[in-house]
Structure formats: structure tokens, C-alpha cells
PDB file of C-alpha atoms and ligand atoms in Angstrom:
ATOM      1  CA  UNK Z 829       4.801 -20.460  -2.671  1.00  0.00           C
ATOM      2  CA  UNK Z 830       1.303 -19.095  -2.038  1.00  0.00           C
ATOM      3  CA  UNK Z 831       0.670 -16.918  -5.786  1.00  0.00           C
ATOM      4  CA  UNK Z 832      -2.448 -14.202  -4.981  1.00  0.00           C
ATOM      5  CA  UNK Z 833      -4.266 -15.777  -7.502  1.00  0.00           C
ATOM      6  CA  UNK Z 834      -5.382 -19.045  -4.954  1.00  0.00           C
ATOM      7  CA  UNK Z 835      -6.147 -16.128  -1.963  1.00  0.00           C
ATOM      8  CA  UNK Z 836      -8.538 -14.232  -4.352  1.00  0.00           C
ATOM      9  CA  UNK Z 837      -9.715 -17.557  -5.582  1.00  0.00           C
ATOM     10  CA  UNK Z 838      -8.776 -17.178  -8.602  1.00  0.00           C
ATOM     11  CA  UNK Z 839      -7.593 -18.807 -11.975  1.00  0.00           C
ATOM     12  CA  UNK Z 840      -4.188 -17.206 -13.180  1.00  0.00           C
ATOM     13  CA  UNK Z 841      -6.273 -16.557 -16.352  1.00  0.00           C
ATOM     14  CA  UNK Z 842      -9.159 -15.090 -14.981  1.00  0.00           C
ATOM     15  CA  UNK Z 843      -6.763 -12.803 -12.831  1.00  0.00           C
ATOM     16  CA  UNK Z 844      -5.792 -11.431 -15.825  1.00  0.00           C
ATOM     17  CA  UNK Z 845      -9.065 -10.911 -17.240  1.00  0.00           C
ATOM     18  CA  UNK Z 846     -10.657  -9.211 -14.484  1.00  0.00           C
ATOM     19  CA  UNK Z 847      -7.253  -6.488 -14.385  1.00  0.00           C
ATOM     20  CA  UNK Z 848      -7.786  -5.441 -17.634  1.00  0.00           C
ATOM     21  CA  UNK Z 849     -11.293  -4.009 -16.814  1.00  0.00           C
ATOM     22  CA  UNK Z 850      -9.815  -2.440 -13.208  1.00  0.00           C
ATOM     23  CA  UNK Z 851     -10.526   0.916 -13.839  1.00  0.00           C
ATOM     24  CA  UNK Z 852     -13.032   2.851 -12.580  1.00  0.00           C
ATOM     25  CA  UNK Z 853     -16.185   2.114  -9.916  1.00  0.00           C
ATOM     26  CA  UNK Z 854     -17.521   0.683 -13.006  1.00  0.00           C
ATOM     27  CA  UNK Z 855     -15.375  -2.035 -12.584  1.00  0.00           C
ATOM     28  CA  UNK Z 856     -16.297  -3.284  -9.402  1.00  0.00           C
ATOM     29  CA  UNK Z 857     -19.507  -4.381 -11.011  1.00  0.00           C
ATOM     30  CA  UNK Z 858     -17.484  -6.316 -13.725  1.00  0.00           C
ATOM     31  CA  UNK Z 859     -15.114  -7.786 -10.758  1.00  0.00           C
ATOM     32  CA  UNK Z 860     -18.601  -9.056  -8.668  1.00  0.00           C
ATOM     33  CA  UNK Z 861     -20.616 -10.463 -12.015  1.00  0.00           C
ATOM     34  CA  UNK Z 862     -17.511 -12.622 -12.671  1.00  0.00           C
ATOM     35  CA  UNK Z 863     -17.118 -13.912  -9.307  1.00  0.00           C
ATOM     36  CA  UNK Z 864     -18.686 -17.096  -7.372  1.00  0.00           C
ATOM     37  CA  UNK Z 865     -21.051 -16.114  -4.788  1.00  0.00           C
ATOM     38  CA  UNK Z 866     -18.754 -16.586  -2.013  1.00  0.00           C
ATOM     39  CA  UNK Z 867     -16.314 -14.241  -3.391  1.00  0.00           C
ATOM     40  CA  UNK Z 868     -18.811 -12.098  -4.141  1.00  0.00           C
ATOM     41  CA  UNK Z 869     -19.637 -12.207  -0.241  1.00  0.00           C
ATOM     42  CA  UNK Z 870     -16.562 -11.929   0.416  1.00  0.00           C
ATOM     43  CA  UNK Z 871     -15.383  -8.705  -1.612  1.00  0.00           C
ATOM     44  CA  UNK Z 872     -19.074  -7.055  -0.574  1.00  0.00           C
ATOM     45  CA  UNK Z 873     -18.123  -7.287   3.224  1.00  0.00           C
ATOM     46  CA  UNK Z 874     -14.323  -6.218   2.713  1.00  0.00           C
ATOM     47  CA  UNK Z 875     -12.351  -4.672   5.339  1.00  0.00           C
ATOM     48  CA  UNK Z 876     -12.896  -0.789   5.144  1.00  0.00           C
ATOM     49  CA  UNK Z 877      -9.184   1.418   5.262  1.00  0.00           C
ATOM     50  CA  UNK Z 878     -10.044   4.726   7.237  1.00  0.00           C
ATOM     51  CA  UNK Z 879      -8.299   8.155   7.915  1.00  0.00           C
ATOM     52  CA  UNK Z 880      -6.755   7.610  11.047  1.00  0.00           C
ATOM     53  CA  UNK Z 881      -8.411  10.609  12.617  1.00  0.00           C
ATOM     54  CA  UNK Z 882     -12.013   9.321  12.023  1.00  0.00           C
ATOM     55  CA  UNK Z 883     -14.065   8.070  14.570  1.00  0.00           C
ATOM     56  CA  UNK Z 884     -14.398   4.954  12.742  1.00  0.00           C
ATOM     57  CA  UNK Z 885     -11.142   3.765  13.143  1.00  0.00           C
ATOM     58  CA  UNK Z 886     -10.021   3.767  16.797  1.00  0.00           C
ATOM     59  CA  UNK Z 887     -11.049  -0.161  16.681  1.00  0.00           C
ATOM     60  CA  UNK Z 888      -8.385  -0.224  13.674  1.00  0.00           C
ATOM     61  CA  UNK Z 889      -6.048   1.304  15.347  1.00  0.00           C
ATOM     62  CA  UNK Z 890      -6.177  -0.406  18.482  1.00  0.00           C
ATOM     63  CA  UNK Z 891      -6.091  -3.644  16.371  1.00  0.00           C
ATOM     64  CA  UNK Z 892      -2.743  -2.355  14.901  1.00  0.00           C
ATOM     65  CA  UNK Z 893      -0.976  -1.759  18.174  1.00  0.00           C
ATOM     66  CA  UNK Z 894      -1.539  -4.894  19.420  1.00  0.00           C
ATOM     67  CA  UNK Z 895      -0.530  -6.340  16.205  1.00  0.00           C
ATOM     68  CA  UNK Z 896       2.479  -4.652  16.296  1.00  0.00           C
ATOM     69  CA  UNK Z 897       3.236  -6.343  19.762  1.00  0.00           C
ATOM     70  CA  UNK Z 898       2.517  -9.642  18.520  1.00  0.00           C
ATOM     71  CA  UNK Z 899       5.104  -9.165  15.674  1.00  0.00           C
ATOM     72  CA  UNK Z 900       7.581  -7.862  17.958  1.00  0.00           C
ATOM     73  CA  UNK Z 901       6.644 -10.888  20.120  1.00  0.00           C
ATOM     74  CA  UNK Z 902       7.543 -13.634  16.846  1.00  0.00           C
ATOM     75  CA  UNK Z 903      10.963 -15.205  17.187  1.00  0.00           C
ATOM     76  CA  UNK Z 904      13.034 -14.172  13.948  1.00  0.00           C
ATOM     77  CA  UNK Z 905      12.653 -17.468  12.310  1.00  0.00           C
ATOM     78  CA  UNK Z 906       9.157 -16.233  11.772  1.00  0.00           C
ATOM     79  CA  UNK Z 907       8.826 -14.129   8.367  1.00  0.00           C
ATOM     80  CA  UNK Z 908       6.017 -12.107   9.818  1.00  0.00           C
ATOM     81  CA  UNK Z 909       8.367 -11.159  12.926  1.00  0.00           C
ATOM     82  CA  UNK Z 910       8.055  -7.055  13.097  1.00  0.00           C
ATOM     83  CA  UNK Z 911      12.240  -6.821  12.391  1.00  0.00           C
ATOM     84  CA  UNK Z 912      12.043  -9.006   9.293  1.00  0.00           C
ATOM     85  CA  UNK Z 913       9.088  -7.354   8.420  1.00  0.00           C
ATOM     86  CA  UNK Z 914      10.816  -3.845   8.555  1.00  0.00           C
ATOM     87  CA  UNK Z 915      13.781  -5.284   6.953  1.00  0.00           C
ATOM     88  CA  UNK Z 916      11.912  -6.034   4.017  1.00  0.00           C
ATOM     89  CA  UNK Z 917      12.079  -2.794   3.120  1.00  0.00           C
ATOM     90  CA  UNK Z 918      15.809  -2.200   3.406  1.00  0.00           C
ATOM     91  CA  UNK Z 919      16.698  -5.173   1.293  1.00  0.00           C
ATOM     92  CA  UNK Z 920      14.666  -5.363  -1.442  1.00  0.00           C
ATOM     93  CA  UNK Z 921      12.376  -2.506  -2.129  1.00  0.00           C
ATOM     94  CA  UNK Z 922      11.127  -0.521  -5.185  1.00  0.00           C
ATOM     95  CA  UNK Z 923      11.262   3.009  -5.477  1.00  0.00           C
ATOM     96  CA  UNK Z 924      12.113   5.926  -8.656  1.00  0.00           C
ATOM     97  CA  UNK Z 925      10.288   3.665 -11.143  1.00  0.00           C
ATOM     98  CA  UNK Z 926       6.678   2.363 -12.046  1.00  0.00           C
ATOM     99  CA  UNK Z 927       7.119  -0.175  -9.456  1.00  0.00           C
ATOM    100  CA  UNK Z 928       7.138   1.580  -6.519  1.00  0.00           C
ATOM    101  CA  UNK Z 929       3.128   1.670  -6.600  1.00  0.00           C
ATOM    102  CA  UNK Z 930       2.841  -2.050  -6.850  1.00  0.00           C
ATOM    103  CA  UNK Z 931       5.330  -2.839  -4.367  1.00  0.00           C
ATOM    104  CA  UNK Z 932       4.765  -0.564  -1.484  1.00  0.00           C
ATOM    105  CA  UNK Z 933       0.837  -1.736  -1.921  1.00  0.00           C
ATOM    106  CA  UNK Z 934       2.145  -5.709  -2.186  1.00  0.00           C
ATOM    107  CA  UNK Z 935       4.042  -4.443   0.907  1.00  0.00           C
ATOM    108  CA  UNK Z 936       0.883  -3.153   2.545  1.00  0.00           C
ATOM    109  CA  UNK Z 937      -1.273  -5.785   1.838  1.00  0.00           C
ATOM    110  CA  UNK Z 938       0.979  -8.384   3.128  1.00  0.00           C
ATOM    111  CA  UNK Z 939       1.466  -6.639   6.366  1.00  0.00           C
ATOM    112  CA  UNK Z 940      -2.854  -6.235   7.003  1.00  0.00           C
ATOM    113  CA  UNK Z 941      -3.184  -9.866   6.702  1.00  0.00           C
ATOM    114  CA  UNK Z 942      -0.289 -10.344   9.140  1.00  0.00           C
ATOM    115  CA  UNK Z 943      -2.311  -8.056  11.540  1.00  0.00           C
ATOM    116  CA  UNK Z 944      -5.531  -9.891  10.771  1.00  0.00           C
ATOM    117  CA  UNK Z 945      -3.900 -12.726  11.302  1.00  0.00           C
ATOM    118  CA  UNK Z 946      -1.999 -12.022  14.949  1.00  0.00           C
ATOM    119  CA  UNK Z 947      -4.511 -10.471  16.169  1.00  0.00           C
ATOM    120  CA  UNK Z 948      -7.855 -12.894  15.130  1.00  0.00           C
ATOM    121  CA  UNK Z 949      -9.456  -9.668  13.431  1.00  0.00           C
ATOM    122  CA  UNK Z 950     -10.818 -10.274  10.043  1.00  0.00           C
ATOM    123  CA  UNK Z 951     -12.887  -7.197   9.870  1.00  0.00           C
ATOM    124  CA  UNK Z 952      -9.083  -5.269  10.345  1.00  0.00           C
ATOM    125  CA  UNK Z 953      -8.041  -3.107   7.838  1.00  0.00           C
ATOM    126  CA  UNK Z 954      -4.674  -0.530   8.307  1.00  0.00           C
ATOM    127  CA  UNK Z 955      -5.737   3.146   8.563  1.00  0.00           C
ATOM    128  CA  UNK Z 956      -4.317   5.353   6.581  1.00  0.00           C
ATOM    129  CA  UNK Z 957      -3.034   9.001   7.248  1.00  0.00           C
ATOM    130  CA  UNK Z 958      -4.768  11.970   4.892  1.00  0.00           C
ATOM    131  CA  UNK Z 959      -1.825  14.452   5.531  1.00  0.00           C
ATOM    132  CA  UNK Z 960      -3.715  16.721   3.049  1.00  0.00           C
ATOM    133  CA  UNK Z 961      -6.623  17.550   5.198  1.00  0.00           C
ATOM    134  CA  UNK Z 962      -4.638  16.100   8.634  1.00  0.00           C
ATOM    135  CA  UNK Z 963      -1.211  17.936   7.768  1.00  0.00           C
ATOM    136  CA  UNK Z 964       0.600  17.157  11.273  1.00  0.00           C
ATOM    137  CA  UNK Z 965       1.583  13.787  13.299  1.00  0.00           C
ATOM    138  CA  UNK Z 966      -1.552  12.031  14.042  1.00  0.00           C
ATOM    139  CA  UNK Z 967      -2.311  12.144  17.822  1.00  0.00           C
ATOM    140  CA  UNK Z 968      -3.125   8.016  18.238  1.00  0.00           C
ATOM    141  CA  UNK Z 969       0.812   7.936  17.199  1.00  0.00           C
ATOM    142  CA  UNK Z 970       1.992  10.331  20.238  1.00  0.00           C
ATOM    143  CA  UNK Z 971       1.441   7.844  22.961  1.00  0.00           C
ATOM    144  CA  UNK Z 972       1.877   4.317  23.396  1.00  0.00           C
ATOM    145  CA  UNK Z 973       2.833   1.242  21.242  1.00  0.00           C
ATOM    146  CA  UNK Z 974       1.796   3.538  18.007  1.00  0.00           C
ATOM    147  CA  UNK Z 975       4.761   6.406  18.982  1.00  0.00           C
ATOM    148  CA  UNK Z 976       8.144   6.162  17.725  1.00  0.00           C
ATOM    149  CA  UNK Z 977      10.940   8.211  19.242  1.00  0.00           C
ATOM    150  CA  UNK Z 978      12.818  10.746  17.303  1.00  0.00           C
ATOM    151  CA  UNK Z 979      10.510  12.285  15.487  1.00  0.00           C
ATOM    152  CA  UNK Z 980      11.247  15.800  14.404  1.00  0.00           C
ATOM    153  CA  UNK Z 981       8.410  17.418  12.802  1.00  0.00           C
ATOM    154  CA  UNK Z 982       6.804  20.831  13.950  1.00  0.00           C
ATOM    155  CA  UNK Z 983       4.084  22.380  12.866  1.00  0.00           C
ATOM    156  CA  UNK Z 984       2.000  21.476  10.289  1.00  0.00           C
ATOM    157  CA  UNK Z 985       3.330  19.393   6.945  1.00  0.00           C
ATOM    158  CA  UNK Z 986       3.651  22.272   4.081  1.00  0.00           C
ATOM    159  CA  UNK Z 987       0.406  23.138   2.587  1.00  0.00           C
ATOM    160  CA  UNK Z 988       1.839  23.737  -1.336  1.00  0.00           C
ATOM    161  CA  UNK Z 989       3.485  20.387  -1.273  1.00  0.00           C
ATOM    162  CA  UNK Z 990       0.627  18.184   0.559  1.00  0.00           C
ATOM    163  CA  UNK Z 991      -2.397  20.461   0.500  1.00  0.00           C
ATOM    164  CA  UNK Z 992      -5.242  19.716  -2.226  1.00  0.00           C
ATOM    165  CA  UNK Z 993      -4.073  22.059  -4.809  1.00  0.00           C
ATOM    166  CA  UNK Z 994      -0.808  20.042  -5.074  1.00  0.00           C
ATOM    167  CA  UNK Z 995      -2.875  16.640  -4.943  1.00  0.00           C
ATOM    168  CA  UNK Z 996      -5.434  17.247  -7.836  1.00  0.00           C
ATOM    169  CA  UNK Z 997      -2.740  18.331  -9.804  1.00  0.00           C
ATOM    170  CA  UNK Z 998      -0.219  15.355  -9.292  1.00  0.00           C
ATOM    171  CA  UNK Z 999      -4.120  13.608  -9.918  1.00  0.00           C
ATOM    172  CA  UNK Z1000      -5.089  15.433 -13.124  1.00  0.00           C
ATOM    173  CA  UNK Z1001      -2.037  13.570 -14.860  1.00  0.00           C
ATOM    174  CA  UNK Z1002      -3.454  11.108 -17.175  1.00  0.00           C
ATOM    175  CA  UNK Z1003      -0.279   9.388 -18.453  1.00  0.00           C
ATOM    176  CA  UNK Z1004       0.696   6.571 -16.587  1.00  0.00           C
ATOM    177  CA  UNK Z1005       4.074   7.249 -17.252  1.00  0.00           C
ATOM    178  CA  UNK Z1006       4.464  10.478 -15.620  1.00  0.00           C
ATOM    179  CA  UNK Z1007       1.959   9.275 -12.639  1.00  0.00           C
ATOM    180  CA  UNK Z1008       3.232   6.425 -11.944  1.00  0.00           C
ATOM    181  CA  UNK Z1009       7.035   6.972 -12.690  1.00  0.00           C
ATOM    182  CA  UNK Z1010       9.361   5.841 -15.298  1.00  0.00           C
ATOM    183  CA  UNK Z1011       9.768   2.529 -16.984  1.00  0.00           C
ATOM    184  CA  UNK Z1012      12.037  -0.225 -15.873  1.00  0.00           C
ATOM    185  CA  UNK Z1013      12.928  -3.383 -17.458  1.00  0.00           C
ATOM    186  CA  UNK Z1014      10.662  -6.513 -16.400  1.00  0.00           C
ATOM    187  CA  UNK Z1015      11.771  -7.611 -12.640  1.00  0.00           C
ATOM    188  CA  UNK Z1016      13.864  -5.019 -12.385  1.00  0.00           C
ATOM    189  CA  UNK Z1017      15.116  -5.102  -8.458  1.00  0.00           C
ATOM    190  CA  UNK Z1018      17.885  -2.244  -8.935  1.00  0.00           C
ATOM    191  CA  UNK Z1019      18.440   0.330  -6.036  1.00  0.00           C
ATOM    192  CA  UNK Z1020      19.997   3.173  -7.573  1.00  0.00           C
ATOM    193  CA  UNK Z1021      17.789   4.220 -10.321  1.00  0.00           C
ATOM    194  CA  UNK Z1022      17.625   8.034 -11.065  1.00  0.00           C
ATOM    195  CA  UNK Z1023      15.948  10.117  -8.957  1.00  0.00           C
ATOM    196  CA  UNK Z1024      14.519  11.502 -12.139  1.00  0.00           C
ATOM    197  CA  UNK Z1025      13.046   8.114 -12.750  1.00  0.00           C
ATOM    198  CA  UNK Z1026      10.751   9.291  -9.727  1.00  0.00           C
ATOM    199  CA  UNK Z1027       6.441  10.020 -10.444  1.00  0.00           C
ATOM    200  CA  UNK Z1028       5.224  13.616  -9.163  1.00  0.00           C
ATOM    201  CA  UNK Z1029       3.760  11.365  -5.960  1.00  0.00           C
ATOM    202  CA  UNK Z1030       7.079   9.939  -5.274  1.00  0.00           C
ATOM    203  CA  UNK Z1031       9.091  12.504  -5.455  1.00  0.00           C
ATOM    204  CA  UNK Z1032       6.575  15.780  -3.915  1.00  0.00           C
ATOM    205  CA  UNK Z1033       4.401  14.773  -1.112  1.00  0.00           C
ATOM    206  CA  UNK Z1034       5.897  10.843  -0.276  1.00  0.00           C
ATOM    207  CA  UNK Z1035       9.316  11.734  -0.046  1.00  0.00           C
ATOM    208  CA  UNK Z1036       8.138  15.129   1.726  1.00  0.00           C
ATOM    209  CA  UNK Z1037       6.433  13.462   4.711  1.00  0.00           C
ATOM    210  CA  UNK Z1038       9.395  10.992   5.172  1.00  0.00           C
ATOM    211  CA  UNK Z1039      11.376  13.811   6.098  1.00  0.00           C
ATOM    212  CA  UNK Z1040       8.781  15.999   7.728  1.00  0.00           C
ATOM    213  CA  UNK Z1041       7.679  13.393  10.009  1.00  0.00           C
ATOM    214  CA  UNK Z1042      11.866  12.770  10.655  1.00  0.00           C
ATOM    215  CA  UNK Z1043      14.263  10.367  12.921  1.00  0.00           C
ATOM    216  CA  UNK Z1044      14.267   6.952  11.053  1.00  0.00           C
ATOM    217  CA  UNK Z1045      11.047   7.832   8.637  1.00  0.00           C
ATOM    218  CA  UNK Z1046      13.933   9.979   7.504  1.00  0.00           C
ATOM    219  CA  UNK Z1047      17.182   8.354   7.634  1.00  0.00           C
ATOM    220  CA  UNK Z1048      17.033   5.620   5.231  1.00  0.00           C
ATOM    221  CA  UNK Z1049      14.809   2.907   3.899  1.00  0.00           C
ATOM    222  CA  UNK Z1050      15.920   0.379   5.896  1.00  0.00           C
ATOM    223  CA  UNK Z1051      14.842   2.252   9.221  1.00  0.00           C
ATOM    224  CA  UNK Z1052      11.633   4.404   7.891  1.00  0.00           C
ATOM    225  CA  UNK Z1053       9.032   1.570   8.685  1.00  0.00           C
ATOM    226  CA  UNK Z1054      10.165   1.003  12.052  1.00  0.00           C
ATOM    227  CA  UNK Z1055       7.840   4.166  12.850  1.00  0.00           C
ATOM    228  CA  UNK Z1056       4.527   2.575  12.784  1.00  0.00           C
ATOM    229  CA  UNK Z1057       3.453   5.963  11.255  1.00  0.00           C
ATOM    230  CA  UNK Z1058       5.284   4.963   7.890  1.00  0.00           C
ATOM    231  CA  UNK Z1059       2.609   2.146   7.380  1.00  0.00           C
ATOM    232  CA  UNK Z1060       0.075   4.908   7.397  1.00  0.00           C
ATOM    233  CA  UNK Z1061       1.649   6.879   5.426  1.00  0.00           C
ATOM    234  CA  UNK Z1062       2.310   4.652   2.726  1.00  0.00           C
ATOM    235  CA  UNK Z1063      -1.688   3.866   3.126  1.00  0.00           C
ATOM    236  CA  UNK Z1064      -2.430   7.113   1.851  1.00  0.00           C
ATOM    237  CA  UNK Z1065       0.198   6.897  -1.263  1.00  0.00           C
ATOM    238  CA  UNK Z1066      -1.657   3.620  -1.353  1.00  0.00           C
ATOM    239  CA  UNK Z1067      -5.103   5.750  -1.520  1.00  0.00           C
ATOM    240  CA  UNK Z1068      -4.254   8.248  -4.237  1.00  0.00           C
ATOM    241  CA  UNK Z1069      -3.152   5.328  -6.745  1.00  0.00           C
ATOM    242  CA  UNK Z1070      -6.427   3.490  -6.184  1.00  0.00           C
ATOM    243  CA  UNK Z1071      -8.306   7.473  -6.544  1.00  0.00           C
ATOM    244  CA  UNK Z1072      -6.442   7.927  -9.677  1.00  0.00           C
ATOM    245  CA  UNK Z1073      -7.568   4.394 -11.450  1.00  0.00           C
ATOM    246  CA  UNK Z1074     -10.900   3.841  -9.601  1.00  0.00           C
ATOM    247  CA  UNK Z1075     -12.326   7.774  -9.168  1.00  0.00           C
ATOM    248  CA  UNK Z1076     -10.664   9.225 -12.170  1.00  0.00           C
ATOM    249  CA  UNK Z1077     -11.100   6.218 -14.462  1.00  0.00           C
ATOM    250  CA  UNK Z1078      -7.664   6.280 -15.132  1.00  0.00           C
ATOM    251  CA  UNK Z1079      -5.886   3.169 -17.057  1.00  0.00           C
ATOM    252  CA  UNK Z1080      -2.983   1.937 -15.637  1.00  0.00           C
ATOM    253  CA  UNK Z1081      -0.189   0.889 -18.446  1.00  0.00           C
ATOM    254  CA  UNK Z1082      -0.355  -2.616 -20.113  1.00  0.00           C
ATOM    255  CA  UNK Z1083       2.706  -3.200 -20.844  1.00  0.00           C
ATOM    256  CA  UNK Z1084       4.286  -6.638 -19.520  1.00  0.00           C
ATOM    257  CA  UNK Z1085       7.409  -5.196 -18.031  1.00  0.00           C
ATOM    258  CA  UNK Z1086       5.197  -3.798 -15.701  1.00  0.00           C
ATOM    259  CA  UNK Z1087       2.402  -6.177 -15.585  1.00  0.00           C
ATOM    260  CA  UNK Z1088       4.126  -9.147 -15.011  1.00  0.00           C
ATOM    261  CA  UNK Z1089       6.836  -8.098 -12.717  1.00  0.00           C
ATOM    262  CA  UNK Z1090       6.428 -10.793  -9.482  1.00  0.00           C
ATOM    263  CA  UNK Z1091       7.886  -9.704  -6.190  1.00  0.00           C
ATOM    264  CA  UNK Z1092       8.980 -13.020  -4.011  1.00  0.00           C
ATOM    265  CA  UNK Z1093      10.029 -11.410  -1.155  1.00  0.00           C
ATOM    266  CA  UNK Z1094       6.592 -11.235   1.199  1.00  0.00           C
ATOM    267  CA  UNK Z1095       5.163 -13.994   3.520  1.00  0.00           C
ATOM    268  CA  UNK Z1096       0.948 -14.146   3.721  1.00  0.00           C
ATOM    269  CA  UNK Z1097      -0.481 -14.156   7.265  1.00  0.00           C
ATOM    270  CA  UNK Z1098       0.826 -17.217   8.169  1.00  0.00           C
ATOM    271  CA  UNK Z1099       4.278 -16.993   7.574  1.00  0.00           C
ATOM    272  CA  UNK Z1100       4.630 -18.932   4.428  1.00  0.00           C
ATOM    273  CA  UNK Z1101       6.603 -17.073   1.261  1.00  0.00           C
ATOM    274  CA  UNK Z1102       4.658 -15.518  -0.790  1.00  0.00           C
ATOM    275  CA  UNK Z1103       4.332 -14.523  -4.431  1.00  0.00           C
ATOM    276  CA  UNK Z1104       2.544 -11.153  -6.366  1.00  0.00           C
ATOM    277  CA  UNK Z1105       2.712  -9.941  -9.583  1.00  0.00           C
ATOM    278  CA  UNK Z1106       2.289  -6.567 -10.109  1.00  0.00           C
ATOM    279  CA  UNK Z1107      -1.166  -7.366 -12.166  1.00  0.00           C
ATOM    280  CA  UNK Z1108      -2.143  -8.579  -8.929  1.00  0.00           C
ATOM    281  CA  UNK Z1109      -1.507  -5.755  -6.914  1.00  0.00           C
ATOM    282  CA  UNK Z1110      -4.277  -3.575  -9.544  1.00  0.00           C
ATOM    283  CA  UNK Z1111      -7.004  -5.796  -8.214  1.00  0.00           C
ATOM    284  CA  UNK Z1112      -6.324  -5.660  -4.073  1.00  0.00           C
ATOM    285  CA  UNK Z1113      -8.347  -2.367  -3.866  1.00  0.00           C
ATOM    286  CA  UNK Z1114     -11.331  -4.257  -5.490  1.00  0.00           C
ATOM    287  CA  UNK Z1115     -10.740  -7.487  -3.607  1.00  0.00           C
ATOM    288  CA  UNK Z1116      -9.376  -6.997  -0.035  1.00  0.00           C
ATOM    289  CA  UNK Z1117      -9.811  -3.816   0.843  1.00  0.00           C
ATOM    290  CA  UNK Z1118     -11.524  -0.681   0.132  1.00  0.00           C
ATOM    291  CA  UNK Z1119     -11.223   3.290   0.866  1.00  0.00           C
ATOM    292  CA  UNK Z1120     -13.641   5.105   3.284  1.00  0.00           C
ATOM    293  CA  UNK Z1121     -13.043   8.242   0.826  1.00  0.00           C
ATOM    294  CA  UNK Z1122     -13.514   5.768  -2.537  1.00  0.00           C
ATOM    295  CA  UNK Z1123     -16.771   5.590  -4.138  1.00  0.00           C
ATOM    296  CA  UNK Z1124     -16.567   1.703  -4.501  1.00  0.00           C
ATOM    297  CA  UNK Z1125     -19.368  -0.581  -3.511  1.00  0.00           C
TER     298      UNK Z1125
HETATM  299 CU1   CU S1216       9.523   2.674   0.321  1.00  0.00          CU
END
């Protein structure tokens, strides 16, 4: 088992320091004074995740495509083989609770380094779709390696659902609870929670675009992230959590049912299993990865 803590480079304990200040651009400052020099290299020249329809990330996206090839390529003993990969998703994900953040972001993050990885790209980072100011299917996934047949949406994606008014309100929430979604015991794995159990995020504009982009983004978990489009997607669910704690200074809860929830199930870029706790997951934002929208150094 590879824990996150030895990628960042990391003591367990220090992990755990460094989360507790992870709010706000303010606390990328914090993050870097803590850090060795290298680190501190390394978090100041982090990939950069861009809207899909910016210039900026046709390399990215290019990068993706081939990395999606490659997986496809991997014989299914491999962990980071694109079917196990998708599977991942049908067998043991997290959604209608607080943990559908940290796992779909675990989820993400494990799935960049695979396409790093594959494709010899450190400098990759996985676009993400902004259906609020991009409201219809993104035109690099018409053609190609990126499309995905059976798609069924027409039209642009419905304004008072993903348009900004709808955003900065599900944003304005301050309490975790309601942002996030509702509280589940620690480790909690279960499948059928109540759909009431759900955050504004979840429930409005994610499960919205499933079904407005359609086919098998609609159909069911396990067959949603077979359309490469879901990994964008899921990038921009990705990118309102991190606006909500780093642009809105918003605390995320500290309660260890949450914060010390570990998901097993992911493998890191080379195919070995890997372990995240949800802690963890607060820092990637600050430590892999950044937002071309965030105001982050
Ligand atoms: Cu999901």
C-alpha cells in the first residue's frame, strides 16, 4: 500500500497539520512555509486543470486521448487498465453523503497520475468542463478517441439549474453539512443511502449533466465514466469544492467520521494499490494540482 502521505512527502502527522489550515489562498502560503524546498518546487510548478474550451488546454486534451488508448491498451491484470478503471466506479463508489466530494476527487486524482504516467507527461493535468459558461457537449469530445456514442443531449444544458445564478447560490452555503451532503458513519461504503442524504451540488447541477449529456453518463454508475466526458465533468464538481474552501474561505467539517474515512480501492500511476484518507483528499488542490479559474499561487 502506497498511503498519499509518502507521494506528498509527507509525515502522517504533518498531513494532518497542514489540513487543518486548508482553507483559503491564505493557506497555500502556510502549505509552502512548511514544506522542504523541493516540495516547495514541486507544488510551485504544479500541473494547471483548464476549461476544456480554452486555448490552453488542447495539449491536455490531446494528452488525455492518448492516455485513454494506453489504458484501453493494459491487459486487465493491470489496475490502471481503462475497464477496471471504469469499474471502479460501479463497485465501490460514494455518492448522497459527505463523501462523495472526497471520493470522486481521490477518483480523479488517481486517474491524472495514471495519464501522466502512460503517457510520460508530467506537466498533464485533466481538463475540466465549465458547463456554466460552456452549457453544451464540448466539441474536442465530438470526434475521435474523446467521443462516446449514445449521447443524447440537445441544445444547451438548462441555464436555472447550471447557469451562475444557480452556482453562487449552491456556493453561498456556508455549512458544510448542507454543501457537502449529509453525515455518514466513519468508512461508510453503503450504496443506497437516501437521496435526501444528497448536497445541493449533488443533487442540482451533477446529477443534471449526467442525464443531459445521456447514453451511459446516464444509465447507471457503473457505465457513466466510460464517456470520457464524465472525467470532465466530475473535474468541474471537483472545481466548485476547491472554489468553495479555497475562494470563499470556507472550512470544511472536522469531524473524524469524515476526516479519517480511507478509501482502498485506487491504484497510483503505476499500478500498485493505493490508499487516501479523506483528510488527504483536502490538500490535492494545494499539492498536485491547481485551477486555471482559482486564485492560488
Ligand atoms: Cu460518481
Amino acid at each position: 500500500m502506497a498511503p498519499i502521505e509518502k507521494a506528498l512527502g509527507l509525515s502522517r502527522r504533518k498531513l494532518l497539520r497542514l489540513a487543518m489550515f486548508a482553507t483559503g489562498a491564505g493557506a497555500a502560503g502556510v502549505i509552502m512555509a512548511a514544506c522542504d524546498p523541493a516540495t516547495r518546487e514541486r507544488i510551485a510548478n504544479r500541473p494547471i486543470r483548464k476549461e476544456i474550451n480554452s486555448a490552453a488546454a488542447a495539449a491536455d486534451l490531446t494528452t488525455l486521448a492518448n492516455a485513454i488508448t494506453a489504458m484501453k491498451a493494459l491487459p486487465s491484470s493491470d489496475r490502471r487498465n481503462w475497464d477496471r478503471q471504469v469499474a471502479l466506479h460501479g463497485t465501490s463508489p460514494r455518492h448522497h453523503s459527505w463523501l462523495f466530494l472526497p471520493w470522486h476527487r481521490a477518483y480523479l486524482f488517481y486517474f491524472e497520475e495514471i495519464c501522466r504516467e502512460l503517457t510520460g507527461t508530467d506537466t498533464f493535468a485533466l481538463p475540466y468542463w465549465n458547463w456554466t459558461t460552456n452549457p453544451t457537449i464540448p466539441v474536442a469530445f465530438t470526434t475521435g478517441t474523446l467521443f462516446y456514442p449514445g449521447r443524447t443531449a440537445s441544445g444547451p444544458a438548462l441555464a436555472s439549474i447550471v447557469g451562475t445564478a444557480n452556482i453562487n447560490l449552491i456556493l453561498s452555503e456556508t455549512n458544510f453539512l448542507v454543501f457537502a451532503g449529509s453525515a455518514v458513519p466513519l468508512n461508510d461504503a453503503s450504496q443506497n443511502l437516501p437521496l435526501s442524504f444528497q448536497s445541493p451540488l449533488e443533487a442540482g447541477p451533477h446529477n443534471y449533466i449526467h442525464g443531459y449529456v445521456g447514453g451511459d453518463m446516464a444509465f447507471s454508475f457503473a457505465t457513466a465514466p466510460k464517456d470520457p466526458l464524465f472525467w470532465m465533468h466530475h473535474n468541474r464538481v471537483d472545481e466548485l469544492w476547491a472554489q468553495w474552501n479555497i475562494n470563499r474561505n470556507n472550512p470544511n467539517t472536522s469531524n473524524g467520521d469524515w476526516t479519517n474515512t480511507t478509501f482502498t480501492e485506487f491504484c497510483d500511476r503505476h499500478g500498485a494499490p493505493a490508499t487516501i484518507s479523506v483528510i488527504a483528499t483536502v490538500l490535492l488542490p494545494y499539492f498536485t494540482y491547481r485551477y486555471d479559474s482559482l486564485v492560488l499561487p
